[in-house]
Coordinates of C-alpha atoms and ligand atoms in Angstrom, one line a residue:
M221 CA 117.1 99.8 106.3
S222 CA 115.2 97.2 108.2
I223 CA 112.1 98.0 110.2
E224 CA 111.2 95.7 113.1
H225 CA 107.7 94.4 112.9
W226 CA 106.3 93.4 116.3
M227 CA 102.9 92.5 117.5
V228 CA 101.3 93.0 120.9
F229 CA 99.7 89.8 122.3
G230 CA 96.0 90.2 122.8
T231 CA 94.1 87.0 123.5
F232 CA 94.8 83.3 123.1
A233 CA 92.2 83.2 120.3
E234 CA 94.5 85.4 118.2
Q235 CA 97.6 83.2 118.5
R236 CA 97.3 81.8 115.0
H237 CA 97.7 85.3 113.5
F238 CA 101.4 85.3 114.7
E239 CA 102.3 83.0 111.8
Y240 CA 100.1 84.8 109.3
P241 CA 100.8 85.6 106.4
A242 CA 103.9 83.5 107.0
K243 CA 106.1 82.2 109.8
G244 CA 108.8 84.7 110.5
T245 CA 106.7 87.8 109.5
Y246 CA 107.1 89.2 113.0
D247 CA 110.3 90.1 114.8
G248 CA 108.9 89.9 118.2
V249 CA 105.9 89.9 120.5
V250 CA 105.1 92.2 123.4
I251 CA 103.2 90.5 126.2
N252 CA 101.4 92.4 128.9
A253 CA 102.5 91.5 132.4
N254 CA 99.0 90.8 133.7
M255 CA 98.6 88.1 131.0
A256 CA 102.0 86.6 131.9
A257 CA 100.9 86.6 135.6
H258 CA 97.6 85.0 134.8
A259 CA 98.5 82.4 132.2
P260 CA 102.2 81.6 132.1
G261 CA 101.8 78.0 130.9
G262 CA 99.7 79.0 127.9
L263 CA 102.0 81.8 127.0
A264 CA 105.1 79.6 127.3
A265 CA 103.4 77.1 125.0
F266 CA 102.5 80.0 122.6
L267 CA 106.1 81.2 122.5
L268 CA 107.5 77.7 121.9
E269 CA 104.9 76.3 119.5
K270 CA 103.5 79.3 117.6
T271 CA 106.6 81.5 117.5
A272 CA 109.6 79.3 118.0
G273 CA 112.5 81.6 117.9
M274 CA 110.5 84.9 118.1
Q275 CA 111.8 87.4 120.7
Y276 CA 109.5 88.5 123.4
I277 CA 109.3 91.4 125.9
I278 CA 107.0 91.5 128.9
D279 CA 105.6 95.0 129.4
P280 CA 105.5 95.3 133.2
L281 CA 102.3 97.4 133.0
T282 CA 103.1 99.2 136.3
H283 CA 101.1 102.2 135.1
A284 CA 97.9 100.2 135.7
F285 CA 98.3 100.8 139.4
Q286 CA 98.4 104.6 139.2
H287 CA 95.0 105.1 137.5
G288 CA 91.7 105.7 139.3
C289 CA 90.7 102.3 140.5
K290 CA 87.9 101.9 138.1
A291 CA 90.3 101.1 135.3
I292 CA 91.5 97.9 137.0
L293 CA 88.2 96.8 138.6
N294 CA 85.8 94.2 137.3
K295 CA 82.0 94.6 137.2
E296 CA 81.7 93.5 140.8
G297 CA 84.1 96.3 141.9
E298 CA 86.9 93.9 142.7
P299 CA 90.4 94.2 141.1
K300 CA 90.6 92.1 137.9
S301 CA 92.1 88.7 138.9
S302 CA 95.1 89.1 136.6
I303 CA 95.9 92.6 138.0
R304 CA 95.5 91.3 141.6
R305 CA 97.9 88.4 140.8
L306 CA 100.4 90.9 139.3
A307 CA 100.2 93.1 142.4
E308 CA 100.9 90.1 144.6
I309 CA 104.0 89.3 142.6
Y310 CA 105.3 92.9 142.5
G311 CA 104.7 93.3 146.3
E312 CA 104.6 96.7 148.0
P313 CA 103.5 99.3 147.6
V314 CA 101.0 97.9 145.0
A315 CA 100.0 94.7 146.8
S316 CA 98.2 96.3 149.7
N317 CA 96.8 99.2 147.7
V318 CA 95.4 97.5 144.6
G319 CA 91.7 98.2 144.1
K320 CA 91.8 100.7 147.0
I321 CA 94.1 103.6 146.4
P322 CA 95.9 104.5 143.2
I323 CA 99.7 104.5 143.5
N324 CA 101.3 108.0 143.8
P325 CA 105.0 109.1 143.6
E326 CA 105.0 109.4 147.4
H327 CA 104.6 105.7 147.7
F328 CA 108.2 105.5 146.5
S329 CA 109.7 108.2 148.6
D330 CA 111.8 105.6 150.4
E331 CA 114.5 104.5 148.0
K332 CA 114.6 101.0 149.5
V333 CA 110.9 100.6 148.6
L334 CA 111.5 101.6 145.0
R335 CA 114.6 99.4 144.7
K336 CA 112.7 96.3 146.0
F337 CA 109.8 97.0 143.7
V338 CA 112.2 97.3 140.6
R339 CA 113.8 94.1 141.6
Q340 CA 110.5 92.1 141.9
C341 CA 109.4 93.6 138.6
L342 CA 112.5 92.5 136.8
D343 CA 112.7 89.1 138.4
F344 CA 109.1 88.5 137.2
Q345 CA 110.0 89.4 133.6
S346 CA 113.1 87.3 133.7
N347 CA 111.6 84.2 135.2
Q348 CA 107.9 84.0 134.7
L349 CA 107.8 82.6 131.2
K350 CA 111.4 81.3 131.1
E351 CA 110.7 78.8 133.9
Q352 CA 107.6 77.5 132.2
M353 CA 109.4 77.2 128.9
V354 CA 112.3 75.2 130.4
K355 CA 109.8 72.8 132.0
S356 CA 107.9 72.3 128.7
K357 CA 108.1 69.1 126.8
V358 CA 108.3 71.0 123.5
A359 CA 111.5 72.7 124.6
K360 CA 113.4 69.3 124.5
Y361 CA 112.8 68.9 120.8
L362 CA 113.9 72.4 119.8
D363 CA 117.2 73.0 118.1
D364 CA 119.8 74.6 120.3
D365 CA 119.6 77.9 118.4
K366 CA 115.9 78.1 119.2
R367 CA 116.4 77.7 122.9
E368 CA 116.3 81.4 123.7
F369 CA 114.1 81.7 126.8
H370 CA 115.3 85.0 128.1
P371 CA 113.2 88.1 127.3
Y372 CA 114.7 90.2 124.6
A373 CA 114.7 93.1 127.0
L374 CA 113.8 93.8 130.7
V375 CA 111.7 96.9 131.1
A376 CA 112.0 99.1 134.1
P377 CA 108.8 99.9 136.0
Y378 CA 107.3 103.1 134.7
F379 CA 104.3 105.4 135.1
Y380 CA 102.3 107.4 132.6
L381 CA 103.4 111.0 132.1
T382 CA 101.2 114.0 131.3
E383 CA 102.2 117.7 131.3
S384 CA 100.7 118.2 134.7
T385 CA 102.3 115.2 136.3
L386 CA 105.7 115.2 134.6
D387 CA 107.4 116.9 137.6
D388 CA 106.2 114.2 140.0
W389 CA 106.5 111.0 137.9
L390 CA 109.5 111.7 135.7
P391 CA 112.1 111.6 138.5
K392 CA 110.6 108.3 139.7
N393 CA 110.7 106.8 136.2
L394 CA 114.3 107.8 135.9
D395 CA 115.3 106.4 139.3
A396 CA 113.5 103.1 138.4
A397 CA 115.3 103.0 135.0
L398 CA 118.7 103.6 136.7
I399 CA 118.1 100.9 139.3
A400 CA 116.9 98.5 136.6
S401 CA 120.0 99.1 134.5
E402 CA 122.2 98.2 137.5
L403 CA 120.2 95.1 138.3
T404 CA 119.8 93.7 134.7
D405 CA 122.3 91.1 133.5
S406 CA 122.8 92.7 130.1
S407 CA 124.4 89.5 128.6
K408 CA 120.9 87.9 128.8
S409 CA 118.5 90.8 128.1
L410 CA 118.7 94.4 126.9
R411 CA 117.9 97.1 129.4
F412 CA 114.8 99.1 128.4
A413 CA 112.7 101.9 129.9
S414 CA 109.2 102.7 128.8
I415 CA 108.0 106.1 127.7
V416 CA 104.2 106.3 128.0
V417 CA 103.1 109.9 127.5
S418 CA 100.1 112.0 126.8
Q419 CA 99.7 113.9 123.5
G420 CA 100.3 117.1 125.5
I421 CA 103.8 115.9 126.3
V422 CA 104.7 115.2 122.6
T423 CA 103.6 118.7 121.6
D424 CA 105.5 120.4 124.4
T425 CA 109.2 121.2 123.5
E426 CA 110.3 121.7 127.1
A427 CA 108.7 118.4 128.3
R428 CA 110.3 116.5 125.4
R429 CA 113.7 118.0 126.2
R430 CA 113.5 117.0 129.8
I431 CA 112.5 113.4 129.0
I432 CA 115.2 113.1 126.3
E433 CA 117.9 114.6 128.6
G434 CA 116.9 112.6 131.6
Y435 CA 117.2 109.2 129.8
S436 CA 120.3 110.1 127.7
K437 CA 122.4 110.1 130.8
L438 CA 121.4 106.5 131.8
D439 CA 123.2 103.4 130.7
I440 CA 120.2 101.7 128.9
D441 CA 119.6 100.1 125.5
G442 CA 116.2 101.1 124.4
F443 CA 112.6 102.0 125.0
L444 CA 109.0 100.9 124.6
F445 CA 107.2 104.0 123.4
W446 CA 103.5 104.8 123.5
V447 CA 101.6 108.1 123.0
D448 CA 98.2 107.9 124.6
A449 CA 95.4 107.5 122.0
L450 CA 97.4 109.1 119.2
D451 CA 95.5 108.2 116.0
E452 CA 97.9 108.9 113.1
Q453 CA 94.9 109.4 110.8
T454 CA 93.4 112.3 112.7
A455 CA 96.5 113.7 114.5
S456 CA 97.6 117.2 113.9
K457 CA 100.9 118.3 112.3
T458 CA 102.2 119.4 115.7
E459 CA 101.4 116.1 117.3
L460 CA 103.0 114.1 114.5
R461 CA 106.1 116.3 114.5
G462 CA 106.3 116.1 118.2
L463 CA 106.1 112.3 118.0
L464 CA 109.1 112.3 115.6
A465 CA 111.1 114.7 117.7
L466 CA 110.6 112.7 120.9
A467 CA 111.4 109.4 119.2
S468 CA 114.4 110.9 117.5
G469 CA 115.8 112.2 120.8
L470 CA 115.3 108.9 122.5
R471 CA 116.9 107.1 119.6
K472 CA 120.2 108.9 120.2
N473 CA 121.4 108.8 116.6
G474 CA 120.5 105.1 116.2
E475 CA 122.3 104.0 119.4
R476 CA 119.1 103.0 121.1
F477 CA 116.2 100.8 120.2
V478 CA 112.8 102.6 120.1
L479 CA 109.7 100.5 119.5
N480 CA 106.4 102.3 119.0
L481 CA 103.9 99.9 120.7
H482 CA 100.9 101.2 118.9
G483 CA 101.6 102.7 115.5
G484 CA 100.3 102.7 111.9
Y485 CA 101.7 103.5 108.5
F486 CA 103.0 107.0 109.5
S487 CA 105.2 105.3 112.2
I488 CA 106.3 102.7 109.7
L489 CA 107.4 105.5 107.3
A490 CA 109.2 107.2 110.3
A491 CA 111.1 103.9 111.0
G492 CA 112.2 103.7 107.3
A493 CA 114.2 105.9 104.9
L494 CA 111.6 108.7 104.9
G495 CA 111.8 109.3 108.6
N496 CA 115.5 108.6 108.9
G497 CA 114.8 105.6 111.1
V498 CA 113.7 107.6 114.2
L499 CA 112.0 104.4 115.3
T500 CA 113.6 101.0 115.3
G501 CA 110.3 99.3 114.9
V502 CA 106.5 99.5 115.1
A503 CA 104.1 97.2 116.9
H504 CA 100.4 96.8 116.5
G505 CA 97.9 94.3 117.8
P506 CA 96.7 91.4 115.7
E507 CA 93.3 92.9 116.0
F508 CA 94.6 96.2 114.5
G509 CA 95.5 98.2 117.6
E510 CA 97.3 101.0 115.7
Y511 CA 96.4 103.4 118.5
R512 CA 95.3 102.8 122.1
E513 CA 94.2 104.7 125.2
V514 CA 96.4 104.3 128.3
V515 CA 93.2 104.1 130.4
P516 CA 90.9 101.9 128.4
V517 CA 87.5 103.4 127.6
G518 CA 85.8 100.1 126.7
G519 CA 84.9 98.7 123.3
G520 CA 82.1 100.0 121.1
I521 CA 80.0 97.8 118.9
P522 CA 82.2 95.9 116.4
I523 CA 81.8 97.0 112.8
A524 CA 83.2 95.2 109.8
K525 CA 86.0 97.4 108.4
Y526 CA 88.0 96.9 105.3
Y527 CA 91.6 98.2 105.2
I528 CA 92.0 100.3 102.1
P529 CA 95.7 99.8 101.2
Q530 CA 96.4 103.1 99.5
L531 CA 94.6 105.1 102.2
H532 CA 96.4 103.1 104.9
S533 CA 93.2 103.3 106.9
R534 CA 90.4 101.0 108.0
V535 CA 87.1 102.1 106.5
R536 CA 83.6 100.8 107.5
Y537 CA 82.6 98.1 105.0
R538 CA 79.6 100.1 103.8
D539 CA 81.8 103.1 103.1
A540 CA 84.4 101.0 101.3
L541 CA 81.6 99.4 99.3
R542 CA 80.2 102.9 98.3
I543 CA 83.7 104.2 97.4
F544 CA 84.7 101.1 95.3
R545 CA 81.3 101.1 93.6
A546 CA 81.4 104.8 92.7
A547 CA 84.9 104.3 91.2
G548 CA 83.8 101.2 89.1
W549 CA 86.3 98.9 90.9
L550 CA 83.5 96.4 91.7
D551 CA 82.8 95.8 88.0
D552 CA 84.7 92.6 88.1
A553 CA 87.3 90.7 90.2
D554 CA 90.2 91.7 87.9
K555 CA 89.4 95.3 88.1
F556 CA 89.2 95.0 91.9
H557 CA 92.6 93.3 92.2
A558 CA 94.2 95.9 89.9
E559 CA 92.8 98.9 91.7
V560 CA 92.2 97.9 95.3
C561 CA 94.0 94.8 96.5
N562 CA 95.6 91.7 95.0
C563 CA 96.7 90.1 98.3
A564 CA 96.3 86.3 98.8
E565 CA 93.3 86.8 101.1
C566 CA 91.4 89.0 98.6
Q567 CA 92.2 86.6 95.8
S568 CA 90.9 83.7 97.8
V569 CA 87.8 85.5 99.1
L570 CA 86.8 86.8 95.7
D571 CA 87.7 83.6 93.9
G572 CA 87.2 85.3 90.6
D573 CA 83.7 86.5 91.4
I574 CA 83.3 90.2 92.5
A575 CA 80.0 89.4 94.1
N576 CA 82.0 87.7 96.9
F577 CA 83.3 91.1 98.0
K578 CA 80.3 91.2 100.3
K579 CA 82.0 88.5 102.4
F580 CA 84.1 91.3 103.9
G581 CA 80.9 92.8 105.4
E582 CA 78.5 90.0 106.2
G583 CA 76.9 90.1 109.6
T584 CA 74.1 88.7 111.7
V585 CA 71.4 90.8 113.4
K586 CA 71.1 90.4 117.2
S587 CA 68.6 92.0 119.6
I588 CA 70.4 94.0 122.3
R589 CA 68.8 95.4 125.4
R590 CA 69.5 99.1 125.9
K591 CA 68.3 101.7 128.3
H592 CA 65.3 102.6 126.1
G593 CA 64.3 99.1 125.1
I594 CA 65.5 96.4 122.7
V595 CA 67.4 97.5 119.6
R596 CA 68.5 95.3 116.7
I597 CA 72.1 95.7 115.7
E598 CA 74.1 93.9 113.0
F599 CA 77.4 92.3 114.1
P600 CA 80.0 91.0 111.7
T601 CA 80.3 87.3 111.7
G602 CA 83.5 85.6 112.9
E603 CA 84.3 84.7 109.4
T604 CA 83.9 88.3 108.2
K605 CA 86.2 89.5 110.9
L606 CA 88.8 86.9 110.1
R607 CA 88.7 87.8 106.4
C608 CA 89.1 91.6 107.1
L609 CA 91.9 90.8 109.5
R610 CA 93.8 88.5 107.2
H611 CA 93.6 91.0 104.4
Y612 CA 94.9 93.7 106.9
L613 CA 97.8 91.5 108.0
Q614 CA 98.8 90.8 104.4
R615 CA 98.8 94.6 103.7
K616 CA 100.7 95.4 106.9
K617 CA 103.5 93.1 106.0
R618 CA 103.7 94.7 102.6
E619 CA 103.8 98.2 104.2
Y620 CA 106.8 97.3 106.4
D621 CA 108.6 95.7 103.4
V622 CA 108.0 98.6 101.1
A623 CA 109.0 101.3 103.6
A624 CA 112.1 99.3 104.5
E625 CA 113.3 98.3 101.1
E626 CA 112.3 101.5 99.2
A627 CA 115.3 103.6 99.9
N628 CA 114.1 106.2 97.4
R629 CA 112.2 108.9 99.3
T630 CA 110.6 110.2 96.2
I631 CA 108.8 106.9 95.5
L632 CA 107.5 106.6 99.1
L633 CA 106.2 110.2 98.9
N634 CA 104.7 109.6 95.5
N635 CA 102.8 106.6 96.8
L636 CA 101.2 108.9 99.3
R637 CA 100.4 111.5 96.6
E638 CA 98.9 108.8 94.4
G639 CA 96.6 107.6 97.2
E640 CA 95.5 111.2 97.7
D641 CA 94.8 111.9 94.0
K642 CA 93.1 108.5 93.4
F643 CA 90.7 108.7 96.4
K644 CA 90.0 112.5 96.8
S645 CA 87.3 112.7 94.2
I646 CA 85.4 109.5 95.3
A647 CA 86.0 109.4 99.0
G648 CA 86.2 113.1 99.8
L649 CA 89.0 115.4 100.8
D650 CA 88.7 114.5 104.5
A651 CA 89.3 110.9 103.8
V652 CA 92.7 111.6 102.2
A653 CA 93.8 114.6 104.3
H654 CA 96.1 112.4 106.5
L655 CA 98.1 111.3 103.4
R656 CA 98.7 115.0 102.5
L657 CA 99.7 115.8 106.0
W658 CA 102.1 112.9 106.3
R659 CA 103.7 113.9 103.0
S660 CA 104.2 117.5 104.1
I661 CA 105.8 116.3 107.4
F662 CA 108.2 114.0 105.6
S663 CA 109.0 116.6 102.9
P664 CA 108.9 120.0 104.5
E665 CA 110.7 121.5 101.4
E666 CA 107.7 120.6 99.3
E667 CA 104.6 122.0 101.2
T668 CA 101.5 121.3 99.2
Ligands
ZN219 ZN1 93.7 92.2 100.3

């Protein structure tokens, strides 16, 4: 069983990670529409030069226009330039309302308005990067089989659903998906809808049923799928089971493509043999991004974190250091590679000397002005962040490979149990609780 491994494009600085650990690691890239509106030339070059042959999807990001305006404004109170550009391209009703009034379902009460909006949104996805790529010099030197400029799928415009807004937005989303499926040339791109929902929706049986039923009647090929801020490490059993149930219903016995836009190891397992492939694939950002809020809440202070492979979680460097030290895994490099990680990045950073483990946590102290005066805060260096990231990407690739190739459910379940047993006494029960929960969800017959 193969598990599609996609990445979400973040910033141009991260381009190089799309060929790490190796070219061909990723099946595709999801690009946010505001980036495509803002920097089409750079993105076309990225697709041709960094990812020749990699499939791409443009997420139309239409939900951005429904949120309180603060979410899309810059510090000066003006709409962010990339969002304004996108609004101009999509036309009405967003063009004249952006930065003033959030979009409501009533803005689409005229079917003609919705139809035109869907058309603009699909035209943008079809043409924006394709035209740039066709113009590019690099394209002339590519083999014919690498000349695929159409997006893998066109995504119907969509809005974010919560329990209290489902009645208002779901009919609009369904109408938009129906129109989009009629307008899309399915010989060039698949026809996708996007399901972006609150945690309340995934835990509500009736809400899930309505969404699944609504889309099952449409002639479409798949979905982008995103549950707001669902952190698999801290999620409850009800939330994780709800996620599986909703994904499974959308997947329609494997007929349709379902890509979780922001998922971690639980989703990877769900896409593989353990979860009976209820997801086709899982995406994450090159800068981790295994869960994300629909309305961004702004970044905190960056902290160096080391991904502990057997816990499938990123742990603050200082905590990782304490755990590994207590367990005796920092006695020498061989011990570390045997017990923690032997990936190419860890081998190269340690270079045979366990003292080099500190390179995953090195930082520089900066003075920051805060409300109550100046504080001194340590920030990880660029090199530290890069080391942590490369180790993470190495392990991520391995997770997809193991979950896909290991058809034996018992082995995958045992891996979770081993992680729990190994880390419980040194990292604490809470640090391993998610492994126990995931195991119980994937093996309900063996509740432990
Ligand atoms: Zn490693």
